[in-house]
Amino acid sequence: MPGAVAGRKKIGVLALQGDFEAHERALRRAGAEAVEVRSAADLDELDGLVMPGGESTTMWKLINEEHLVEPLREFGRRRPIFGTCAGAILLASEVANPPQPSLGLMDISIERNAYGRQLDSRIARLQPQALEGDLEAVFIRAPIIRRVGGDAKVLASYQGDPVLVEQGRHLVATFHPELTDDSRVHRIFLNKIP
Ligand code: GLN
């Protein structure tokens, strides 16, 4: 198992832009080791990677500037990636409003800022199919997942739209599980790592 220290999973957090520090804290609360990723070399020895929320256009620009597009795609072919909000946009195969390039590691179509300006952010209570009990979900200028590929599994929905989806080794959330004290969503991700 790469990089694991005394059984702890070693998870990178893409730290180019956005709320990566909140993810580091959330991963530590869930029992993992968290390290910041800023270059391709930082991906060595990781068991998994989190792509945080933030601003996906800016993040994509920085990913290009740091020559991370192919290293991230290659990492995602071998190991789990968890994308939240902007991170989910970057993992999708198709991005709308406006269209922009992405890693294409998950077969989902996603529309940016899809709840509109008036409802920029909100806290919702979800009843996820995949979890016991309610889940508090923080949405901030969130995208909506408009299509999921055949083998994707919807783990939670909000107003009829998927908001937590897994496909193969990867997981995306359109909300911000790193902003609450509840570690269950991060644990779903950690459980994907053998
Ligand atoms: N609206 C942002 C985008 O399109 C995502 C918002 C977020 O990550 N909280 O990139």
XYZ file of C-alpha atoms and ligand atoms in Angstrom:
204
model
C 0.000 0.000 0.000
C 1.674 3.244 -1.066
C 2.696 5.745 1.513
C 0.647 4.468 4.429
C 2.168 5.214 7.815
C 1.068 2.827 10.566
C -2.127 1.949 8.682
C -3.221 5.545 8.115
C -4.287 6.413 4.608
C -2.248 9.191 3.042
C -4.498 11.570 1.114
C -3.355 14.505 -0.987
C -5.408 17.672 -1.203
C -4.947 19.754 -4.350
C -3.805 23.036 -2.835
C -3.693 25.465 -5.772
C -6.843 27.402 -4.898
C -10.041 27.055 -2.870
C -10.882 25.571 0.511
C -8.173 22.921 0.672
C -7.326 23.581 4.320
C -10.864 22.699 5.412
C -10.464 19.365 3.596
C -7.172 18.695 5.340
C -8.860 19.177 8.699
C -11.816 17.017 7.646
C -9.523 14.215 6.478
C -7.595 14.297 9.750
C -10.865 14.179 11.699
C -11.789 11.103 9.651
C -8.494 9.450 10.654
C -6.372 9.968 7.528
C -3.075 11.743 6.943
C -3.509 14.842 4.742
C -0.798 16.440 2.595
C -0.921 19.376 0.186
C -0.408 18.770 -3.530
C 0.965 21.528 -5.738
C 3.059 19.644 -8.278
C 3.147 16.281 -10.034
C 5.870 15.011 -7.689
C 3.531 15.556 -4.727
C 1.230 12.855 -6.140
C 3.793 10.108 -5.503
C 2.972 7.756 -2.654
C -0.601 8.986 -2.167
C -3.483 6.587 -1.542
C -6.070 9.083 -2.812
C -6.631 12.722 -3.689
C -9.201 15.396 -2.845
C -9.958 18.197 -5.297
C -11.561 20.955 -3.205
C -14.220 23.555 -3.797
C -13.237 26.961 -5.072
C -13.471 28.432 -8.537
C -13.145 25.806 -11.218
C -12.024 28.122 -14.046
C -9.195 29.487 -11.924
C -8.314 26.029 -10.668
C -8.193 24.620 -14.206
C -5.909 27.491 -15.262
C -3.543 26.762 -12.360
C -3.653 23.014 -13.056
C -2.467 23.804 -16.585
C 0.210 26.210 -15.420
C 1.578 23.576 -13.038
C 1.492 20.917 -15.820
C -0.850 18.805 -13.751
C -3.483 17.811 -16.337
C -1.897 14.529 -17.429
C -0.454 13.637 -13.986
C -3.931 14.071 -12.441
C -5.569 11.976 -15.195
C -2.939 9.305 -14.754
C -3.372 9.370 -10.947
C -7.151 9.022 -11.367
C -6.721 5.933 -13.537
C -5.043 4.187 -10.605
C -6.344 5.753 -7.394
C -9.523 7.304 -5.959
C -10.234 11.017 -6.294
C -12.918 12.894 -4.346
C -14.070 16.158 -5.936
C -16.258 18.637 -4.067
C -18.082 21.425 -5.884
C -15.408 23.015 -8.144
C -13.499 19.716 -7.741
C -16.568 17.838 -9.012
C -16.672 20.150 -12.033
C -13.026 19.342 -12.766
C -13.653 15.576 -12.619
C -16.685 15.632 -14.945
C -16.642 14.529 -18.572
C -18.826 17.454 -19.654
C -19.137 20.977 -18.185
C -21.806 23.541 -19.107
C -22.573 27.192 -18.237
C -20.137 27.943 -19.730
C -18.471 24.860 -21.222
C -14.886 24.424 -20.070
C -12.279 21.692 -20.228
C -11.999 19.171 -17.403
C -10.217 15.963 -16.474
C -13.040 13.710 -17.698
C -12.408 11.035 -15.073
C -16.116 10.579 -14.287
C -18.882 10.081 -16.810
C -21.117 12.896 -15.575
C -22.391 16.125 -17.114
C -22.418 19.080 -14.775
C -23.781 22.609 -15.017
C -21.936 25.325 -13.135
C -23.684 27.811 -10.816
C -26.893 26.012 -11.628
C -29.004 27.183 -8.686
C -28.745 30.757 -9.930
C -27.614 33.941 -8.332
C -30.435 34.425 -5.838
C -29.737 31.144 -4.107
C -25.971 31.469 -4.020
C -25.560 29.446 -0.881
C -27.755 27.482 1.468
C -27.695 24.735 4.045
C -29.945 21.796 3.278
C -30.839 18.669 5.170
C -30.465 15.565 2.998
C -31.698 12.042 3.594
C -29.005 10.160 1.725
C -29.771 6.676 0.504
C -26.235 5.694 1.461
C -26.147 6.937 5.076
C -28.024 6.404 8.305
C -29.851 9.562 9.321
C -29.869 13.105 7.936
C -26.887 14.875 6.453
C -26.386 18.631 6.631
C -25.168 19.850 3.242
C -23.645 23.282 2.602
C -24.122 24.460 -0.999
C -22.065 27.441 -2.225
C -22.663 28.570 -5.823
C -23.121 24.899 -6.470
C -23.284 23.104 -9.794
C -26.000 20.586 -10.669
C -25.155 17.142 -12.006
C -27.436 16.861 -15.057
C -26.464 13.375 -16.248
C -24.721 10.403 -14.677
C -23.197 7.547 -16.672
C -24.725 4.089 -16.480
C -22.469 2.623 -13.829
C -22.524 5.704 -11.577
C -24.324 5.352 -8.271
C -26.280 8.263 -6.764
C -25.664 8.253 -2.994
C -27.649 11.390 -2.147
C -30.009 13.781 -3.934
C -31.400 17.234 -3.288
C -34.606 18.431 -4.955
C -34.415 15.427 -7.253
C -30.873 16.087 -8.496
C -27.882 13.926 -7.598
C -25.517 15.701 -5.183
C -23.277 12.821 -4.063
C -22.275 10.344 -6.764
C -19.733 7.560 -6.973
C -18.452 5.946 -10.098
C -15.806 3.292 -9.946
C -13.123 4.514 -7.586
C -14.163 8.178 -7.691
C -16.615 10.245 -5.666
C -18.092 13.716 -6.203
C -20.232 15.994 -4.045
C -21.770 19.254 -5.256
C -21.890 20.420 -1.624
C -19.119 20.952 0.959
C -18.827 18.084 3.472
C -15.520 19.608 4.649
C -17.436 22.552 6.176
C -19.379 20.537 8.745
C -18.118 18.396 11.630
C -19.747 15.302 10.169
C -17.048 12.967 8.810
C -19.332 10.423 7.164
C -18.868 11.613 3.583
C -15.090 11.710 3.932
C -15.280 8.219 5.387
C -17.199 6.995 2.315
C -14.225 8.214 0.297
C -11.621 6.684 2.616
C -13.465 3.365 2.458
C -12.883 3.305 -1.305
C -9.175 2.954 -0.654
C -8.138 -0.663 -0.218
N -19.180 28.127 -8.699
C -17.889 27.503 -8.617
C -17.398 27.065 -9.997
O -18.113 27.088 -10.924
C -17.915 26.308 -7.686
C -18.303 26.753 -6.306
C -17.667 25.995 -5.203
O -16.713 25.239 -5.372
N -18.167 26.226 -4.009
O -16.288 26.716 -10.114
